[in-house]
mmCIF file of C-alpha atoms and ligand atoms in Angstrom:
data_model
loop_
_atom_site.group_PDB
_atom_site.id
_atom_site.type_symbol
_atom_site.label_atom_id
_atom_site.label_comp_id
_atom_site.label_asym_id
_atom_site.label_seq_id
_atom_site.Cartn_x
_atom_site.Cartn_y
_atom_site.Cartn_z
ATOM 1 C CA MET A 1 0.000 0.000 0.000
ATOM 2 C CA TYR A 2 1.718 3.189 -1.204
ATOM 3 C CA TYR A 3 0.059 6.463 -0.250
ATOM 4 C CA ASN A 4 1.043 10.086 -0.645
ATOM 5 C CA LYS A 5 -0.410 12.585 1.815
ATOM 6 C CA ASN A 6 -0.787 15.182 -0.896
ATOM 7 C CA ASN A 7 -2.729 12.970 -3.284
ATOM 8 C CA THR A 8 -6.501 13.150 -3.507
ATOM 9 C CA PRO A 9 -8.024 10.521 -1.205
ATOM 10 C CA ASP A 10 -9.194 7.424 -3.062
ATOM 11 C CA SER A 11 -12.773 6.105 -2.910
ATOM 12 C CA MET A 12 -11.974 3.820 0.006
ATOM 13 C CA GLN A 13 -10.584 6.687 2.087
ATOM 14 C CA LYS A 14 -13.561 8.875 1.167
ATOM 15 C CA THR A 15 -15.956 6.132 2.238
ATOM 16 C CA LEU A 16 -14.103 5.827 5.532
ATOM 17 C CA GLU A 17 -14.418 9.609 6.021
ATOM 18 C CA PHE A 18 -18.203 9.225 5.909
ATOM 19 C CA LEU A 19 -18.155 6.459 8.462
ATOM 20 C CA LYS A 20 -15.495 7.584 10.899
ATOM 21 C CA SER A 21 -17.872 9.457 13.232
ATOM 22 C CA GLY A 22 -19.424 6.105 14.152
ATOM 23 C CA GLU A 23 -22.907 7.261 13.094
ATOM 24 C CA ALA A 24 -24.818 5.088 10.642
ATOM 25 C CA VAL A 25 -24.761 6.555 7.109
ATOM 26 C CA SER A 26 -26.937 5.322 4.287
ATOM 27 C CA GLY A 27 -25.300 3.852 1.206
ATOM 28 C CA GLU A 28 -27.522 6.188 -0.809
ATOM 29 C CA ILE A 29 -26.033 9.319 0.784
ATOM 30 C CA ILE A 30 -22.466 8.067 0.321
ATOM 31 C CA SER A 31 -23.081 7.099 -3.295
ATOM 32 C CA GLN A 32 -24.719 10.427 -4.130
ATOM 33 C CA SER A 33 -22.022 12.485 -2.396
ATOM 34 C CA LEU A 34 -19.193 10.606 -4.080
ATOM 35 C CA GLY A 35 -20.995 10.395 -7.418
ATOM 36 C CA VAL A 36 -20.601 6.606 -7.604
ATOM 37 C CA SER A 37 -23.040 3.700 -7.701
ATOM 38 C CA ARG A 38 -24.437 1.976 -4.582
ATOM 39 C CA ASN A 39 -22.553 -1.110 -5.693
ATOM 40 C CA ALA A 40 -19.283 0.851 -5.793
ATOM 41 C CA VAL A 41 -19.903 1.985 -2.191
ATOM 42 C CA TRP A 42 -20.605 -1.608 -1.178
ATOM 43 C CA LYS A 43 -17.291 -2.645 -2.758
ATOM 44 C CA GLN A 44 -15.390 -0.016 -0.787
ATOM 45 C CA VAL A 45 -17.090 -1.179 2.401
ATOM 46 C CA GLN A 46 -15.867 -4.707 1.585
ATOM 47 C CA ASN A 47 -12.344 -3.330 0.992
ATOM 48 C CA LEU A 48 -12.432 -1.590 4.374
ATOM 49 C CA LYS A 49 -13.655 -4.784 6.031
ATOM 50 C CA ALA A 50 -10.775 -6.686 4.417
ATOM 51 C CA LEU A 51 -8.420 -4.213 6.121
ATOM 52 C CA GLY A 52 -9.960 -5.069 9.486
ATOM 53 C CA PHE A 53 -12.553 -2.290 9.918
ATOM 54 C CA GLU A 54 -15.724 -3.601 11.501
ATOM 55 C CA ILE A 55 -18.696 -2.207 9.600
ATOM 56 C CA VAL A 56 -22.223 -3.345 10.246
ATOM 57 C CA ALA A 57 -24.996 -2.909 7.702
ATOM 58 C CA GLU A 58 -28.148 -1.837 9.529
ATOM 59 C CA ARG A 59 -31.375 -2.506 7.697
ATOM 60 C CA ASN A 60 -33.055 0.690 6.420
ATOM 61 C CA VAL A 61 -30.396 2.836 8.116
ATOM 62 C CA GLY A 62 -27.059 2.201 6.449
ATOM 63 C CA TYR A 63 -23.488 1.344 7.265
ATOM 64 C CA ARG A 64 -22.053 1.879 10.710
ATOM 65 C CA LEU A 65 -18.368 1.682 11.617
ATOM 66 C CA LEU A 66 -17.495 0.418 15.107
ATOM 67 C CA THR A 67 -15.185 3.186 16.227
ATOM 68 C CA ASP A 68 -14.125 2.348 19.753
ATOM 69 C CA GLN A 69 -10.442 1.501 20.094
ATOM 70 C CA SER A 70 -11.040 -2.212 20.687
ATOM 71 C CA HIS A 71 -12.772 -2.520 17.301
ATOM 72 C CA LEU A 72 -10.524 -0.369 15.141
ATOM 73 C CA PRO A 73 -7.736 -2.282 13.385
ATOM 74 C CA ASP A 74 -4.413 -1.821 15.124
ATOM 75 C CA ARG A 75 -2.562 -1.063 11.898
ATOM 76 C CA LEU A 76 -0.309 1.731 10.722
ATOM 77 C CA TYR A 77 -2.226 2.173 7.460
ATOM 78 C CA PRO A 78 -0.911 5.353 5.813
ATOM 79 C CA PHE A 79 -4.336 7.014 5.784
ATOM 80 C CA LEU A 80 -4.656 6.354 9.539
ATOM 81 C CA VAL A 81 -1.162 7.736 10.169
ATOM 82 C CA PHE A 82 -1.464 10.951 8.104
ATOM 83 C CA PRO A 83 -3.887 12.713 10.498
ATOM 84 C CA PHE A 84 -1.228 12.450 13.244
ATOM 85 C CA LEU A 85 1.707 13.761 11.198
ATOM 86 C CA ARG A 86 3.130 17.214 11.935
ATOM 87 C CA THR A 87 6.180 16.920 9.678
ATOM 88 C CA LYS A 88 6.822 18.969 6.542
ATOM 89 C CA LYS A 89 8.247 16.232 4.376
ATOM 90 C CA LEU A 90 9.098 13.122 6.353
ATOM 91 C CA GLY A 91 6.309 10.580 5.959
ATOM 92 C CA ASN A 92 4.448 12.430 3.202
ATOM 93 C CA ALA A 93 4.865 9.262 1.166
ATOM 94 C CA ILE A 94 4.307 6.016 3.050
ATOM 95 C CA PHE A 95 4.840 2.497 1.801
ATOM 96 C CA TRP A 96 3.047 0.092 4.159
ATOM 97 C CA GLU A 97 2.883 -3.667 4.136
ATOM 98 C CA MET A 98 1.412 -6.187 6.511
ATOM 99 C CA GLU A 99 4.533 -8.341 6.329
ATOM 100 C CA ILE A 100 7.832 -7.533 4.743
ATOM 101 C CA SER A 101 11.254 -9.189 4.908
ATOM 102 C CA SER A 102 12.948 -6.022 6.177
ATOM 103 C CA THR A 103 11.751 -2.416 5.907
ATOM 104 C CA ASN A 104 15.391 -1.422 5.300
ATOM 105 C CA ASP A 105 15.573 -3.720 2.259
ATOM 106 C CA LYS A 106 12.339 -2.304 0.840
ATOM 107 C CA ALA A 107 13.460 1.284 1.484
ATOM 108 C CA THR A 108 16.790 0.578 -0.240
ATOM 109 C CA GLU A 109 14.910 -0.807 -3.254
ATOM 110 C CA LEU A 110 12.666 2.285 -3.349
ATOM 111 C CA ALA A 111 15.614 4.660 -2.886
ATOM 112 C CA LYS A 112 17.450 3.043 -5.796
ATOM 113 C CA THR A 113 14.430 3.518 -8.039
ATOM 114 C CA GLY A 114 14.203 7.222 -7.223
ATOM 115 C CA ALA A 115 11.816 7.466 -4.242
ATOM 116 C CA GLU A 116 11.776 11.011 -2.968
ATOM 117 C CA GLU A 117 13.514 12.076 0.208
ATOM 118 C CA GLY A 118 11.262 11.636 3.217
ATOM 119 C CA THR A 119 9.548 8.498 1.919
ATOM 120 C CA ILE A 120 9.068 5.994 4.718
ATOM 121 C CA VAL A 121 8.477 2.249 4.785
ATOM 122 C CA LEU A 122 6.388 0.662 7.535
ATOM 123 C CA ALA A 123 5.443 -2.937 8.185
ATOM 124 C CA GLU A 124 3.305 -4.606 10.805
ATOM 125 C CA THR A 125 5.881 -7.393 11.003
ATOM 126 C CA GLN A 126 9.196 -8.327 9.409
ATOM 127 C CA SER A 127 10.225 -11.872 8.549
ATOM 128 C CA LYS A 128 13.913 -10.901 8.349
ATOM 129 C CA GLY A 129 14.169 -7.777 10.489
ATOM 130 C CA ARG A 130 17.877 -6.996 10.654
ATOM 131 C CA GLY A 131 20.037 -5.481 13.353
ATOM 132 C CA ARG A 132 23.652 -4.415 13.374
ATOM 133 C CA ARG A 133 26.379 -7.011 12.964
ATOM 134 C CA GLY A 134 24.121 -9.684 11.499
ATOM 135 C CA ARG A 135 21.685 -9.777 14.401
ATOM 136 C CA SER A 136 17.958 -10.138 13.860
ATOM 137 C CA TRP A 137 15.270 -7.763 15.095
ATOM 138 C CA GLU A 138 12.244 -9.294 16.795
ATOM 139 C CA SER A 139 9.195 -7.862 15.024
ATOM 140 C CA ALA A 140 6.026 -9.027 16.814
ATOM 141 C CA THR A 141 2.993 -8.274 14.640
ATOM 142 C CA SER A 142 1.517 -4.796 15.183
ATOM 143 C CA LYS A 143 3.278 -4.407 18.527
ATOM 144 C CA GLY A 144 6.305 -2.320 17.621
ATOM 145 C CA ILE A 145 7.219 0.343 15.102
ATOM 146 C CA TYR A 146 9.333 -1.016 12.247
ATOM 147 C CA LEU A 147 10.288 1.993 10.196
ATOM 148 C CA SER A 148 12.800 2.888 7.496
ATOM 149 C CA ALA A 149 13.175 6.444 6.238
ATOM 150 C CA ILE A 150 14.867 7.512 3.020
ATOM 151 C CA LEU A 151 17.124 10.549 3.410
ATOM 152 C CA ARG A 152 19.245 12.208 0.770
ATOM 153 C CA PRO A 153 21.617 14.631 2.493
ATOM 154 C CA GLN A 154 23.896 16.417 0.065
ATOM 155 C CA ARG A 155 27.113 15.656 1.884
ATOM 156 C CA PRO A 156 30.449 14.018 1.222
ATOM 157 C CA LEU A 157 30.671 10.432 2.449
ATOM 158 C CA ALA A 158 33.356 11.511 4.893
ATOM 159 C CA GLN A 159 30.721 13.522 6.770
ATOM 160 C CA SER A 160 28.188 10.733 7.132
ATOM 161 C CA SER A 161 28.898 9.699 10.736
ATOM 162 C CA PRO A 162 26.467 12.141 12.470
ATOM 163 C CA TYR A 163 23.581 10.438 10.664
ATOM 164 C CA THR A 164 24.391 7.274 12.592
ATOM 165 C CA PHE A 165 23.289 9.050 15.764
ATOM 166 C CA LEU A 166 20.153 10.708 14.389
ATOM 167 C CA GLY A 167 17.809 7.758 14.958
ATOM 168 C CA ALA A 168 18.811 7.283 18.607
ATOM 169 C CA TYR A 169 18.404 11.038 19.178
ATOM 170 C CA ALA A 170 14.807 10.996 17.902
ATOM 171 C CA VAL A 171 13.960 7.898 19.974
ATOM 172 C CA VAL A 172 15.387 9.453 23.145
ATOM 173 C CA ARG A 173 13.279 12.579 22.621
ATOM 174 C CA VAL A 174 10.108 10.519 22.063
ATOM 175 C CA LEU A 175 10.768 8.527 25.230
ATOM 176 C CA GLU A 176 11.272 11.766 27.145
ATOM 177 C CA ASP A 177 7.877 12.958 25.896
ATOM 178 C CA TYR A 178 6.447 9.908 27.664
ATOM 179 C CA GLY A 179 8.386 10.740 30.823
ATOM 180 C CA LEU A 180 11.040 8.023 30.400
ATOM 181 C CA LYS A 181 14.752 8.559 30.975
ATOM 182 C CA ALA A 182 16.619 6.885 28.154
ATOM 183 C CA PHE A 183 20.294 6.188 27.487
ATOM 184 C CA ILE A 184 22.184 5.712 24.238
ATOM 185 C CA LYS A 185 24.502 2.750 24.038
ATOM 186 C CA TRP A 186 27.063 3.761 21.435
ATOM 187 C CA PRO A 187 26.539 3.907 18.591
ATOM 188 C CA ASN A 188 22.767 3.770 18.422
ATOM 189 C CA ASP A 189 20.945 1.403 20.753
ATOM 190 C CA VAL A 190 18.509 2.987 23.169
ATOM 191 C CA TYR A 191 18.042 1.642 26.680
ATOM 192 C CA VAL A 192 15.519 2.346 29.418
ATOM 193 C CA ALA A 193 16.105 0.939 32.894
ATOM 194 C CA GLU A 194 19.068 -1.092 31.566
ATOM 195 C CA LYS A 195 16.912 -2.814 28.974
ATOM 196 C CA LYS A 196 16.977 -2.285 25.225
ATOM 197 C CA ILE A 197 13.897 -0.520 23.884
ATOM 198 C CA SER A 198 15.090 0.487 20.429
ATOM 199 C CA GLY A 199 17.737 -0.265 17.825
ATOM 200 C CA VAL A 200 18.813 1.697 14.772
ATOM 201 C CA LEU A 201 20.302 0.383 11.560
ATOM 202 C CA THR A 202 21.674 3.085 9.272
ATOM 203 C CA GLU A 203 22.666 1.997 5.767
ATOM 204 C CA LEU A 204 24.003 4.284 3.091
ATOM 205 C CA SER A 205 24.871 4.264 -0.557
ATOM 206 C CA ALA A 206 27.604 6.271 -2.220
ATOM 207 C CA ILE A 207 27.731 8.235 -5.433
ATOM 208 C CA GLY A 208 31.428 8.810 -6.008
ATOM 209 C CA GLN A 209 32.688 10.622 -2.921
ATOM 210 C CA ASP A 210 29.196 11.725 -1.841
ATOM 211 C CA ILE A 211 26.302 10.166 0.021
ATOM 212 C CA GLY A 212 23.715 8.830 -2.448
ATOM 213 C CA HIS A 213 20.955 8.005 -0.002
ATOM 214 C CA ILE A 214 20.626 6.964 3.618
ATOM 215 C CA VAL A 215 18.154 4.374 4.815
ATOM 216 C CA LEU A 216 17.552 5.040 8.479
ATOM 217 C CA GLY A 217 15.939 1.964 10.018
ATOM 218 C CA ILE A 218 14.424 2.174 13.476
ATOM 219 C CA GLY A 219 12.862 -0.576 15.546
ATOM 220 C CA LEU A 220 11.009 0.744 18.585
ATOM 221 C CA ASN A 221 9.265 -1.532 21.067
ATOM 222 C CA VAL A 222 5.845 -0.041 21.807
ATOM 223 C CA ASN A 223 3.176 -2.509 22.927
ATOM 224 C CA GLN A 224 5.192 -5.715 23.384
ATOM 225 C CA LYS A 225 4.592 -7.440 26.692
ATOM 226 C CA GLU A 226 7.202 -10.158 26.274
ATOM 227 C CA PHE A 227 10.377 -10.904 24.361
ATOM 228 C CA SER A 228 12.372 -14.002 23.479
ATOM 229 C CA PRO A 229 15.029 -14.839 26.016
ATOM 230 C CA GLY A 230 18.376 -13.215 25.292
ATOM 231 C CA VAL A 231 19.165 -9.521 25.430
ATOM 232 C CA PRO A 232 17.056 -7.921 28.164
ATOM 233 C CA ALA A 233 14.440 -5.847 26.367
ATOM 234 C CA THR A 234 11.578 -3.577 27.293
ATOM 235 C CA SER A 235 8.809 -1.585 25.597
ATOM 236 C CA LEU A 236 6.955 1.675 26.160
ATOM 237 C CA SER A 237 3.953 -0.317 27.288
ATOM 238 C CA LEU A 238 5.922 -2.315 29.883
ATOM 239 C CA GLU A 239 7.497 0.880 31.243
ATOM 240 C CA LEU A 240 4.262 2.883 31.342
ATOM 241 C CA ASN A 241 1.805 0.114 32.217
ATOM 242 C CA ARG A 242 -0.547 0.960 29.402
ATOM 243 C CA ASN A 243 -0.888 0.408 25.673
ATOM 244 C CA LEU A 244 -0.063 3.250 23.344
ATOM 245 C CA GLN A 245 -1.450 4.285 20.002
ATOM 246 C CA ARG A 246 1.402 3.460 17.645
ATOM 247 C CA ALA A 247 0.385 6.113 15.103
ATOM 248 C CA GLU A 248 0.851 8.786 17.768
ATOM 249 C CA VAL A 249 4.271 7.434 18.782
ATOM 250 C CA LEU A 250 5.290 7.219 15.124
ATOM 251 C CA ALA A 251 4.233 10.820 14.491
ATOM 252 C CA LYS A 252 6.418 12.030 17.373
ATOM 253 C CA LEU A 253 9.333 9.944 16.131
ATOM 254 C CA LEU A 254 9.081 11.401 12.626
ATOM 255 C CA LEU A 255 8.807 14.935 13.968
ATOM 256 C CA TYR A 256 12.017 14.606 16.027
ATOM 257 C CA LEU A 257 13.795 12.889 13.142
ATOM 258 C CA GLU A 258 12.916 15.703 10.786
ATOM 259 C CA GLU A 259 13.844 18.368 13.324
ATOM 260 C CA GLY A 260 17.204 16.667 14.002
ATOM 261 C CA TYR A 261 17.836 16.174 10.290
ATOM 262 C CA GLU A 262 17.211 19.871 9.564
ATOM 263 C CA ARG A 263 19.567 20.883 12.410
ATOM 264 C CA LEU A 264 22.276 18.605 11.013
ATOM 265 C CA LYS A 265 22.245 20.587 7.778
ATOM 266 C CA LYS A 266 23.562 23.605 9.715
ATOM 267 C CA ASP A 267 25.719 22.007 12.397
ATOM 268 C CA THR A 268 26.642 18.526 13.578
ATOM 269 C CA LYS A 269 28.391 19.172 16.925
ATOM 270 C CA TRP A 270 25.148 19.298 18.919
ATOM 271 C CA LEU A 271 24.357 15.702 18.044
ATOM 272 C CA ILE A 272 27.729 14.358 19.201
ATOM 273 C CA GLU A 273 27.329 16.377 22.410
ATOM 274 C CA LEU A 274 23.862 14.966 22.977
ATOM 275 C CA THR A 275 25.093 11.421 22.303
ATOM 276 C CA ARG A 276 27.771 11.989 24.987
ATOM 277 C CA GLU A 277 25.237 13.455 27.400
ATOM 278 C CA TYR A 278 22.892 10.464 27.087
ATOM 279 C CA SER A 279 25.636 7.870 26.871
ATOM 280 C CA LEU A 280 25.208 4.626 28.769
ATOM 281 C CA LEU A 281 28.897 3.802 28.399
ATOM 282 C CA LEU A 282 30.998 6.841 29.261
ATOM 283 C CA GLY A 283 32.962 6.419 32.469
ATOM 284 C CA LYS A 284 32.220 2.680 32.561
ATOM 285 C CA GLU A 285 34.447 -0.358 32.198
ATOM 286 C CA VAL A 286 33.595 -1.851 28.798
ATOM 287 C CA VAL A 287 34.328 -4.880 26.695
ATOM 288 C CA VAL A 288 34.582 -4.445 22.923
ATOM 289 C CA THR A 289 34.071 -7.473 20.681
ATOM 290 C CA GLY A 290 33.468 -8.133 16.991
ATOM 291 C CA GLY A 291 36.430 -6.894 14.957
ATOM 292 C CA MET A 292 38.400 -5.221 17.695
ATOM 293 C CA GLU A 293 38.746 -7.150 20.943
ATOM 294 C CA LEU A 294 39.634 -5.045 23.968
ATOM 295 C CA GLU A 295 38.711 -4.056 27.489
ATOM 296 C CA GLY A 296 39.055 -0.664 29.059
ATOM 297 C CA THR A 297 37.243 2.467 30.184
ATOM 298 C CA ALA A 298 34.952 4.305 27.747
ATOM 299 C CA ILE A 299 36.115 7.908 28.152
ATOM 300 C CA ASP A 300 34.546 9.896 25.326
ATOM 301 C CA ILE A 301 32.883 10.029 21.943
ATOM 302 C CA ALA A 302 35.175 11.808 19.503
ATOM 303 C CA ASP A 303 33.904 14.583 17.241
ATOM 304 C CA ASP A 304 34.119 12.149 14.338
ATOM 305 C CA GLY A 305 31.762 9.743 16.161
ATOM 306 C CA ALA A 306 34.265 7.098 17.306
ATOM 307 C CA LEU A 307 34.138 5.732 20.857
ATOM 308 C CA LEU A 308 37.349 6.436 22.782
ATOM 309 C CA VAL A 309 38.413 3.656 25.137
ATOM 310 C CA ARG A 310 41.348 3.933 27.553
ATOM 311 C CA VAL A 311 43.185 0.642 27.642
ATOM 312 C CA LYS A 312 45.918 -0.480 30.044
ATOM 313 C CA GLU A 313 49.011 -1.599 28.114
ATOM 314 C CA ASN A 314 50.788 -2.768 31.270
ATOM 315 C CA ILE A 315 51.003 -1.656 34.893
ATOM 316 C CA GLN A 316 52.384 1.776 34.009
ATOM 317 C CA GLU A 317 51.239 2.535 30.510
ATOM 318 C CA GLU A 318 47.831 3.314 29.067
ATOM 319 C CA LYS A 319 46.691 4.208 25.582
ATOM 320 C CA VAL A 320 43.469 5.545 24.084
ATOM 321 C CA VAL A 321 41.947 3.413 21.332
ATOM 322 C CA LYS A 322 39.432 4.713 18.792
ATOM 323 C CA VAL A 323 36.609 2.224 18.291
ATOM 324 C CA TRP A 324 34.722 2.609 15.019
ATOM 325 C CA ALA A 325 32.676 -0.543 14.948
ATOM 326 C CA GLY A 326 31.919 -3.546 17.061
ATOM 327 C CA ASP A 327 29.822 -4.569 20.008
ATOM 328 C CA VAL A 328 30.365 -2.753 23.231
ATOM 329 C CA SER A 329 29.030 -3.963 26.551
ATOM 330 C CA VAL A 330 29.494 -2.795 30.100
ATOM 331 C CA ARG A 331 31.819 -5.164 31.971
ATOM 332 C CA GLN A 332 29.959 -6.955 34.723
ATOM 333 C CA LYS A 333 31.565 -6.357 38.109
ATOM 334 C CA GLN A 334 33.105 -9.486 39.728
ATOM 335 C CA ARG A 335 31.101 -10.425 42.796
HETATM 336 C C1 LIG B 28 20.150 -3.213 16.193
HETATM 337 O O1 LIG B 28 19.643 -3.321 17.295
HETATM 338 O O2 LIG B 28 21.254 -3.705 15.937
HETATM 339 C C2 LIG B 28 19.405 -2.425 15.137
HETATM 340 C C3 LIG B 28 18.003 -2.904 14.927
HETATM 341 C C4 LIG B 28 17.267 -2.166 13.827
HETATM 342 C C5 LIG B 28 15.896 -2.739 13.568
HETATM 343 C C6 LIG B 28 15.105 -1.937 12.577
HETATM 344 S S1 LIG B 28 13.437 -2.461 12.499
HETATM 345 C C7 LIG B 28 13.171 -1.485 11.077
HETATM 346 C C8 LIG B 28 14.415 -1.621 10.216
HETATM 347 N N1 LIG B 28 14.335 -2.786 9.371
HETATM 348 C C9 LIG B 28 15.257 -3.701 9.687
HETATM 349 O O3 LIG B 28 15.402 -4.808 9.110
HETATM 350 N N2 LIG B 28 16.000 -3.265 10.697
HETATM 351 C C10 LIG B 28 15.604 -1.954 11.143
#
């Protein structure tokens, strides 16, 4: 399902507009107002039903949509998301699918075929949701937000590192809006109460020495109540003890992403500073694995985005190592 906010609503959306108050509306009125046949209205009602809307046909009265939250489909259909959006460009075009292998893969495909900047891909679930370093991303159906945004910053490749931190920034701001204190585990995992709530996978293409496009993939746990054993994880719902409307959370996320993206066009230092300020690692004893193998104290995030780790060479000597990639975890204290 590919929708553009600026396009004229299609017949299905228009039919939904008539029904969304929850009052019964006669097929005759809808057909006359839209200038289509009664049968065409009936077809659109069937299309809406296929998408999970519960519509009852009341004899001699008309169609009535069940509008309370428990009856509305818990889906991020573009036309249900648009009313929440406050962005200028980000999310104006939405590609949605019930199930997709990975929203990052779909966004990459769309970016390569010329999708405009700001296009986003959403899925209710992913069969091959990917994380950094070959990990998978658990994508329980309609529980989390699985989002990939296409960005096209006009920048040399050498200046791409700030974009790695943009996703975590936006997530942290959203969590703050819900009263949660979040931490960024370098480079771009977000933790609440020592549990992972979000992960970001930034993938970019090059055109010569410049960035071609960036696919910014964000997984945010919203209404999950449980996770597979492994990395300790949490969700907004577990932290707040209530379910959230994912369209509202998504709209906040897109707003902060766009705001951060616009700020990055003028200056990038603020984002490195913020990543330091919210860091889960700085000042802690850490273990780096995957590529580089070392142990030491995380002391800073350099202006170029690398994690600086102070490592003991021997009893007297220490050196500072720049970590560009890898898995970093806080060393568990010996009991
Ligand atoms: C990580 O924790 O290493 C990053 C996880 C990123 C997951 C998101 S979900 C939406 C997008 N599509 C993917 O396949 N991955 C990212």
